[in-house]
Each structure stands twice: as C-alpha cells, then as structure tokens.
CSV table of C-alpha atoms and ligand atoms in Angstrom, one decimal:
chain,number,residue,atom,x,y,z
S,1,MET,CA,-16.2,-18.7,-5.6
S,2,ILE,CA,-15.7,-14.5,-4.8
S,3,ASP,CA,-12.3,-13.2,-3.3
S,4,LEU,CA,-13.0,-9.9,-1.8
S,5,HIS,CA,-9.5,-9.3,-0.4
S,6,SER,CA,-6.5,-9.4,-2.7
S,7,HIS,CA,-3.0,-6.8,-3.3
S,8,THR,CA,-1.0,-5.9,-6.3
S,9,ASN,CA,2.3,-4.4,-6.3
S,10,GLU,CA,0.7,-1.5,-6.5
S,11,SER,CA,1.3,-1.8,-2.6
S,12,ASP,CA,3.1,-4.8,-1.0
S,13,GLY,CA,1.8,-7.6,-3.5
S,14,THR,CA,4.1,-9.2,-6.1
S,15,PHE,CA,1.5,-9.6,-8.9
S,16,THR,CA,0.7,-6.6,-11.1
S,17,PRO,CA,-2.7,-5.7,-11.6
S,18,LEU,CA,-3.4,-7.4,-14.7
S,19,ALA,CA,-1.4,-11.0,-13.6
S,20,LEU,CA,-3.7,-11.3,-10.7
S,21,VAL,CA,-6.6,-10.4,-13.3
S,22,GLU,CA,-5.1,-13.6,-15.1
S,23,LEU,CA,-5.2,-15.2,-11.6
S,24,ALA,CA,-8.4,-15.0,-10.9
S,25,VAL,CA,-9.6,-16.2,-14.3
S,26,GLN,CA,-7.7,-19.4,-14.3
S,27,THR,CA,-9.1,-20.1,-10.7
S,28,GLY,CA,-12.0,-19.5,-11.2
S,29,VAL,CA,-12.5,-16.5,-9.0
S,30,GLU,CA,-15.9,-15.4,-10.7
S,31,ALA,CA,-15.8,-11.7,-8.4
S,32,LEU,CA,-12.5,-9.8,-6.7
S,33,ALA,CA,-11.8,-6.9,-4.8
S,34,ILE,CA,-8.3,-5.3,-5.5
S,35,SER,CA,-8.0,-4.1,-1.9
S,36,ASP,CA,-4.7,-2.5,-2.0
S,37,HIS,CA,-3.2,-0.5,0.9
S,38,ASP,CA,-3.6,3.1,0.4
S,39,THR,CA,-4.1,3.1,-3.0
S,40,PHE,CA,-6.5,2.3,-6.0
S,41,ALA,CA,-3.8,2.5,-8.5
S,42,GLY,CA,-4.2,-1.3,-8.9
S,43,TYR,CA,-7.7,-1.5,-9.6
S,44,ASP,CA,-8.0,1.1,-11.6
S,45,GLN,CA,-5.5,-1.0,-13.9
S,46,ALA,CA,-7.1,-4.2,-13.3
S,47,LEU,CA,-10.9,-3.0,-14.3
S,48,PRO,CA,-10.2,-2.7,-18.2
S,49,GLU,CA,-8.9,-6.3,-18.6
S,50,ALA,CA,-11.3,-7.5,-15.6
S,51,GLN,CA,-14.0,-5.8,-18.1
S,52,SER,CA,-12.8,-7.9,-21.2
S,53,ARG,CA,-12.3,-11.4,-19.2
S,54,GLY,CA,-15.8,-11.4,-17.6
S,55,LEU,CA,-14.5,-10.9,-14.0
S,56,ASP,CA,-16.2,-9.2,-11.7
S,57,LEU,CA,-13.8,-6.5,-10.4
S,58,VAL,CA,-14.7,-4.5,-7.0
S,59,CYS,CA,-13.2,-1.7,-6.0
S,60,GLY,CA,-11.3,-1.9,-2.3
S,61,ILE,CA,-8.7,-0.3,-0.4
S,62,GLU,CA,-7.1,-1.3,3.2
S,63,LEU,CA,-6.6,1.5,5.4
S,64,SER,CA,-4.4,1.0,9.0
S,65,THR,CA,-5.6,3.0,11.7
S,66,ARG,CA,-5.0,3.4,15.3
S,67,GLY,CA,-7.3,1.4,17.6
S,68,PRO,CA,-8.7,3.2,20.8
S,69,GLY,CA,-7.7,2.2,24.0
S,70,ARG,CA,-4.8,-0.6,24.3
S,71,ALA,CA,-5.9,-1.6,21.0
S,72,ARG,CA,-3.2,-2.4,18.3
S,73,ALA,CA,-3.5,-1.3,14.6
S,74,VAL,CA,-7.0,-2.1,13.2
S,75,HIS,CA,-6.9,-2.6,9.5
S,76,LEU,CA,-9.8,-1.2,7.7
S,77,LEU,CA,-11.2,-2.3,4.4
S,78,ALA,CA,-13.3,0.3,2.4
S,79,TYR,CA,-15.8,-0.9,-0.5
S,80,PHE,CA,-17.2,0.6,-3.2
S,81,LEU,CA,-15.5,3.9,-3.6
S,82,ARG,CA,-15.2,3.7,-7.0
S,83,ASP,CA,-17.1,6.3,-8.2
S,84,THR,CA,-16.8,8.7,-5.6
S,85,PRO,CA,-12.9,9.0,-4.7
S,86,THR,CA,-13.9,12.5,-4.1
S,87,ALA,CA,-10.7,14.8,-4.1
S,88,GLU,CA,-10.9,15.0,-0.2
S,89,PHE,CA,-10.7,11.4,0.1
S,90,ARG,CA,-7.7,11.5,-2.6
S,91,ALA,CA,-6.2,14.2,-1.1
S,92,TRP,CA,-6.1,12.5,2.1
S,93,LEU,CA,-4.6,9.0,0.8
S,94,GLY,CA,-1.9,11.2,-0.1
S,95,GLU,CA,-1.2,12.4,3.2
S,96,LEU,CA,-0.9,8.7,4.5
S,97,ILE,CA,1.2,8.1,1.7
S,98,GLU,CA,3.6,10.8,3.0
S,99,GLY,CA,3.3,9.1,6.6
S,100,ARG,CA,4.5,6.3,4.9
S,101,ARG,CA,7.6,8.3,3.5
S,102,ASP,CA,8.5,10.1,6.7
S,103,ARG,CA,8.5,6.3,8.3
S,104,ASN,CA,11.2,4.9,5.4
S,105,ARG,CA,13.0,7.7,6.6
S,106,ARG,CA,13.1,6.7,10.1
S,107,LEU,CA,13.3,3.5,9.5
S,108,ILE,CA,16.2,3.6,7.4
S,109,ALA,CA,18.1,5.4,9.7
S,110,SER,CA,17.1,3.2,12.4
S,111,LEU,CA,18.5,-0.1,10.2
S,112,ARG,CA,21.7,2.0,9.8
S,113,GLU,CA,22.3,2.5,13.2
S,114,LYS,CA,22.2,-0.8,14.0
S,115,GLY,CA,24.6,-1.6,11.0
S,116,VAL,CA,22.8,-2.4,8.2
S,117,GLU,CA,23.6,-1.7,4.9
S,118,ILE,CA,20.5,-0.2,3.1
S,119,GLU,CA,19.3,2.8,1.3
S,120,LEU,CA,16.2,4.5,0.8
S,121,ALA,CA,16.8,4.4,-2.7
S,122,GLU,CA,17.4,1.1,-3.4
S,123,VAL,CA,14.3,0.1,-0.9
S,124,GLU,CA,11.6,2.5,-3.0
S,125,ARG,CA,12.9,0.9,-6.8
S,126,LEU,CA,11.1,-2.2,-5.5
S,127,GLY,CA,7.8,-0.5,-5.1
S,128,ARG,CA,5.3,1.4,-7.1
S,129,THR,CA,2.8,3.5,-5.9
S,130,LEU,CA,4.0,2.9,-2.3
S,131,THR,CA,6.8,1.3,-0.1
S,132,GLY,CA,6.0,-0.8,2.3
S,133,ARG,CA,7.8,-3.2,4.8
S,134,PRO,CA,7.9,-5.9,2.6
S,135,HIS,CA,9.9,-4.2,0.1
S,136,PHE,CA,12.5,-4.1,3.1
S,137,ALA,CA,12.0,-7.3,4.0
S,138,ARG,CA,13.2,-8.3,0.0
S,139,ILE,CA,16.3,-6.2,0.2
S,140,LEU,CA,17.4,-7.4,4.1
S,141,ILE,CA,16.6,-11.5,2.4
S,142,ASP,CA,18.6,-10.3,-0.8
S,143,LYS,CA,21.9,-9.1,0.9
S,144,GLY,CA,21.8,-11.6,3.3
S,145,TYR,CA,20.7,-10.1,7.0
S,146,ALA,CA,17.8,-12.5,6.6
S,147,PRO,CA,16.4,-15.9,5.5
S,148,ASN,CA,12.8,-15.0,4.3
S,149,TYR,CA,10.4,-12.9,5.2
S,150,GLU,CA,9.2,-14.3,8.6
S,151,GLU,CA,12.5,-13.6,9.6
S,152,ALA,CA,13.0,-9.9,8.2
S,153,PHE,CA,10.1,-8.9,10.1
S,154,ARG,CA,11.2,-11.1,13.6
S,155,ARG,CA,14.8,-9.1,13.3
S,156,TYR,CA,14.4,-5.9,11.8
S,157,LEU,CA,11.0,-4.7,10.3
S,158,GLY,CA,8.1,-6.0,12.8
S,159,GLU,CA,6.3,-4.6,16.0
S,160,THR,CA,8.5,-6.1,18.5
S,161,ALA,CA,12.1,-5.7,16.5
S,162,PRO,CA,14.8,-3.5,18.2
S,163,THR,CA,14.7,-1.3,14.7
S,164,PHE,CA,10.9,-1.0,14.4
S,165,VAL,CA,9.7,2.8,13.7
S,166,GLU,CA,6.1,3.4,14.1
S,167,ARG,CA,4.5,5.3,10.8
S,168,TYR,CA,1.7,7.9,11.2
S,169,ALA,CA,-1.8,6.4,11.1
S,170,PRO,CA,-5.2,8.0,12.0
S,171,ASP,CA,-7.5,6.8,14.3
S,172,VAL,CA,-10.0,4.3,13.8
S,173,PRO,CA,-13.2,6.9,14.2
S,174,VAL,CA,-12.0,9.5,11.9
S,175,ALA,CA,-10.7,7.0,8.7
S,176,ILE,CA,-14.4,5.5,9.3
S,177,GLN,CA,-15.3,8.9,8.8
S,178,HIS,CA,-13.3,9.8,6.0
S,179,VAL,CA,-14.7,6.5,4.3
S,180,LEU,CA,-18.5,7.0,5.0
S,181,SER,CA,-18.6,10.8,3.4
S,182,ALA,CA,-16.9,9.3,0.3
S,183,GLY,CA,-19.4,7.7,-0.2
S,184,GLY,CA,-17.8,4.0,0.9
S,185,LEU,CA,-18.5,1.2,3.1
S,186,PRO,CA,-16.2,0.7,6.1
S,187,VAL,CA,-15.5,-2.8,6.7
S,188,LEU,CA,-13.2,-4.3,9.8
S,189,ALA,CA,-10.5,-6.6,8.1
S,190,HIS,CA,-9.4,-10.0,9.4
S,191,PRO,CA,-10.5,-9.2,13.3
S,192,ILE,CA,-8.1,-11.9,15.1
S,193,ARG,CA,-5.5,-9.8,14.1
S,194,LEU,CA,-6.7,-7.6,16.8
S,195,GLY,CA,-5.4,-10.3,19.5
S,196,MET,CA,-8.2,-10.4,21.6
S,197,ARG,CA,-8.5,-13.4,23.7
S,198,ASP,CA,-11.6,-12.7,25.3
S,199,PRO,CA,-14.5,-13.2,23.6
S,200,ASP,CA,-16.8,-10.3,25.6
S,201,THR,CA,-13.7,-7.7,25.2
S,202,GLU,CA,-13.9,-8.8,21.5
S,203,ASP,CA,-17.7,-7.9,21.1
S,204,THR,CA,-17.1,-4.5,23.0
S,205,PHE,CA,-14.6,-3.6,21.0
S,206,ILE,CA,-16.4,-4.2,17.9
S,207,ARG,CA,-19.8,-2.9,18.8
S,208,GLY,CA,-17.4,0.4,19.5
S,209,LEU,CA,-16.2,0.3,16.1
S,210,ARG,CA,-20.4,-0.2,14.9
S,211,ASN,CA,-21.5,2.7,16.9
S,212,ALA,CA,-18.4,5.1,15.3
S,213,GLY,CA,-20.0,3.9,11.7
S,214,LEU,CA,-18.6,0.8,10.3
S,215,ARG,CA,-20.6,-1.2,8.2
S,216,GLY,CA,-19.6,-4.4,8.1
S,217,ILE,CA,-17.2,-7.3,9.1
S,218,GLU,CA,-14.3,-9.4,7.4
S,219,VAL,CA,-16.2,-13.1,8.4
S,220,PHE,CA,-14.0,-14.8,6.0
S,221,HIS,CA,-10.0,-14.7,5.9
S,222,SER,CA,-7.5,-16.8,5.3
S,223,ASP,CA,-6.8,-16.2,8.9
S,224,HIS,CA,-10.0,-17.6,10.6
S,225,ASP,CA,-10.3,-21.0,11.7
S,226,PRO,CA,-14.1,-22.4,11.5
S,227,ALA,CA,-14.6,-21.3,15.0
S,228,ASP,CA,-13.5,-17.6,14.2
S,229,MET,CA,-15.7,-17.2,10.9
S,230,GLU,CA,-18.5,-18.8,13.2
S,231,ARG,CA,-18.1,-16.1,15.9
S,232,TYR,CA,-17.4,-13.3,14.0
S,233,GLY,CA,-20.5,-14.4,11.7
S,234,ALA,CA,-22.6,-14.0,14.7
S,235,ILE,CA,-21.3,-10.5,15.7
S,236,ALA,CA,-21.9,-9.6,12.2
S,237,ARG,CA,-26.0,-10.9,13.1
S,238,LYS,CA,-25.9,-9.4,16.5
S,239,TYR,CA,-25.1,-6.1,15.3
S,240,ASN,CA,-26.7,-5.6,11.7
S,241,LEU,CA,-23.1,-5.3,9.8
S,242,LEU,CA,-22.4,-6.5,6.3
S,243,VAL,CA,-20.1,-9.8,6.2
S,244,THR,CA,-17.6,-9.8,3.9
S,245,GLY,CA,-14.4,-12.3,2.8
S,246,GLY,CA,-11.2,-12.8,1.2
S,247,SER,CA,-7.8,-14.3,1.1
S,248,ASP,CA,-5.6,-11.2,1.6
S,249,PHE,CA,-3.6,-12.6,-1.4
S,250,HIS,CA,-0.4,-10.7,-1.7
S,251,GLY,CA,1.7,-13.3,-4.1
S,252,ASP,CA,5.1,-14.5,-3.1
S,253,ILE,CA,5.6,-12.3,0.4
S,254,LYS,CA,3.1,-14.8,1.6
S,255,PRO,CA,3.3,-18.0,-0.3
S,256,GLN,CA,1.0,-19.9,1.9
S,257,ILE,CA,-2.2,-17.8,1.0
S,258,ALA,CA,-4.0,-18.7,-2.6
S,259,LEU,CA,-6.4,-16.7,-4.3
S,260,GLY,CA,-9.9,-17.4,-3.6
S,261,THR,CA,-9.6,-20.6,-1.5
S,262,GLY,CA,-6.8,-19.0,1.3
S,263,TYR,CA,-4.5,-21.1,4.2
S,264,HIS,CA,-5.1,-24.8,2.9
S,265,GLY,CA,-8.7,-24.1,1.4
S,266,ASN,CA,-10.3,-22.6,4.6
S,267,LEU,CA,-12.4,-20.1,2.0
S,268,ASN,CA,-14.9,-21.0,-0.5
S,269,ILE,CA,-16.8,-17.7,-0.3
S,270,PRO,CA,-20.2,-17.9,-2.1
S,271,MET,CA,-21.3,-15.0,-4.8
S,272,THR,CA,-24.1,-14.3,-2.1
S,273,VAL,CA,-21.9,-12.5,0.0
S,274,LEU,CA,-21.4,-10.1,-2.5
S,275,ASN,CA,-24.7,-9.7,-3.5
S,276,ASP,CA,-25.7,-9.2,-0.3
S,277,LEU,CA,-23.2,-6.9,0.4
S,278,ARG,CA,-24.1,-4.8,-2.8
S,279,ALA,CA,-27.7,-4.7,-1.9
S,280,GLY,CA,-27.0,-3.2,2.0
S,281,ALA,CA,-24.5,-0.6,0.7
J,1,AMP,P1,3.6,-1.5,5.7
J,1,AMP,O1,2.3,-1.3,5.9
J,1,AMP,O2,4.4,-1.0,5.3
J,1,AMP,O3,3.5,-0.9,7.5
J,1,AMP,O4,3.7,-2.8,6.2
J,1,AMP,C1,3.0,-3.8,6.4
J,1,AMP,C2,2.6,-4.8,5.3
J,1,AMP,O5,4.0,-6.0,5.9
J,1,AMP,C3,1.8,-6.3,6.0
J,1,AMP,O6,0.2,-5.3,4.7
J,1,AMP,C4,1.8,-7.0,5.2
J,1,AMP,O7,1.7,-7.1,3.7
J,1,AMP,C5,3.3,-7.2,5.8
J,1,AMP,N1,3.6,-7.7,6.8
J,1,AMP,C6,3.4,-7.7,8.1
J,1,AMP,N2,4.0,-8.3,9.1
J,1,AMP,C7,4.8,-9.5,8.3
J,1,AMP,C8,5.7,-11.3,8.2
J,1,AMP,N3,5.7,-11.3,9.6
J,1,AMP,N4,5.8,-11.5,7.3
J,1,AMP,C9,5.2,-10.9,6.3
J,1,AMP,N5,4.7,-9.9,5.7
J,1,AMP,C10,4.1,-9.1,6.8
J,2,FE,FE1,0.2,-5.8,3.0
J,3,FE,FE1,-4.7,-6.5,6.7
J,4,ZN,ZN1,-4.7,-7.1,3.3
C-alpha cells in the first residue's frame, strides 16, 4: 500500500514531518509522498528519518490554481521536484506564500468587521512555513465562534461565507509550465472537487489541461467513490495521463481521513502505481 498525497504541519496538516513518517511506518505504508501546499519544508525534514526507517519518501507539492472559464479552484499536484526545485521555482513559491500573507491580512480585516475578535499574530503563531485557513478555523473554534472545522468554514472561511476573501492563484496553464520547466510532473488533484456533474464537460476540461501540459491525474482519492475512480481511470487511459492516488491526509483537521486507507478504507493503492509514475516521469 502507498499514499501519494499527504500534508504536514509545515502547511495545514497537524502532524510533524517526523510523526507522519512514524505513522506511515506503523500503518504499513511502503511509499509516501508529502505534498504540502506551497512548500517543500515538510518533505525536507522528513527525508533523513524516512531513509533510516526504510520508507520510500516521494517529493510532492500541491498548488492552488485558477481554472479557465467558470471552473473553480483547480488543485495541481507536482511530483519529483526534489532534485530540481530551481531558484526560479523557489522564488515563485515565495510569491504564492506572499499571496497568502496578503489574503490573511484581508481575512482578518473581514472577520473583525463582522465583530470577530481575532488578531493576525495569534493565527500566524499556529502556522510554520505558512498560515492557512485551517489555522484560522482552529482559533475560531478555540474562541467559541464555531463548534468544529466544518462549521468554521461554513460560517466564516469557506467560499460561500459572507466574510470569505480570495487569495491570489496563478492560472492553471501558468502553474503547469512552472512545474514542467522545473523538471516536475504536474498532476490534477482530486478531480471530483472540480464539481463538474456532466461527464462530457469534465472530459473536455481535463483534455484542455492535458493540452496545457498536464501529465497525470489523481484517480485514487479519499473523496472518490468506486464509480469516480473508474471514470478517472478511463480518462487517464484515453488521454495517456499517468495515474496517481493518495488519501489527502491532514491529521486532526480531517479526522475521518486515514493515512494510506483513506475514507472508510476506500483506498488500497498498490506500489505498481508509483513504479509506473516513475517510469513515465
Ligand atoms: P487555504 O489554502 O489557506 O486557502 O486553505 C485551504 C485549506 O483549508 C484546504 O487545503 C483544506 O485543508 C482546508 N479546508 C477547506 N475547506 C474545509 C472544510 N470545509 N473543512 C475543513 N477544512 C477545510
Ligand atoms: Fe489542505
Ligand atoms: Fe487539494
Ligand atoms: Zn491536499
């Protein structure tokens, strides 16, 4: 069993990189990709521990991009950038993190305008490389503004909440080109979250991304039911896209998602998926 999608506390997960390696070993995950949002810091810290524990650690990263047309946010995974996070790519990540800081300042203003007593400093204290909305949620819960993460997003942080603020996101073709020119493999993350109910629309959308340089698609994911995995597997074959999969483990902010086995055991991804990915990269 392998897991090619996970987050540490260097982005918005709750496990330290070392604790995540430990959990993977305990759970029987043979290969793990750390794919934090916008940073390699978790992967960098976990690598020596993974090597000494015999865990095959894969370098990943997850980028939030803007989809073409009416499509909402598109999450792009990028693999194998370890040896080539070029200076150019690292500088670009710095811009994305600066975009988060700008969003966080505006989000604080938006919340305070609605009477929420919250300070940027207390939220940033929870984050390491970056501060994300789950850190805001933690503070809102601790202060009694929401009973749990779901409600904190519904009331204050999610796209439909009155206090929501956008953050800068590069257009998806631009992000794909950044990944390709740094020697990475760009993969469409959890396509179910594009929210496209019509299969033809979805197919056309994914073909467009392939034409923009996309190399793979996350067929296996905690949010995918068996029919989704079947459909995305067929799209991968049709467009000659590589197949990836992972749980999207975040730790305590998404307690229903387990490392390796996903949501109620809906995942059991074989090592052949990673072998094929490496061969195709
Ligand atoms: P950000 O990247 O800072 O805009 O925050 C987005 C992150 O918030 C996602 O990567 C998820 O980890 C988390 N998230 C989004 N919606 C929810 C939700 N409804 N409940 C819990 N976590 C969420
Ligand atoms: Fe996240
Ligand atoms: Fe995502
Ligand atoms: Zn993720």
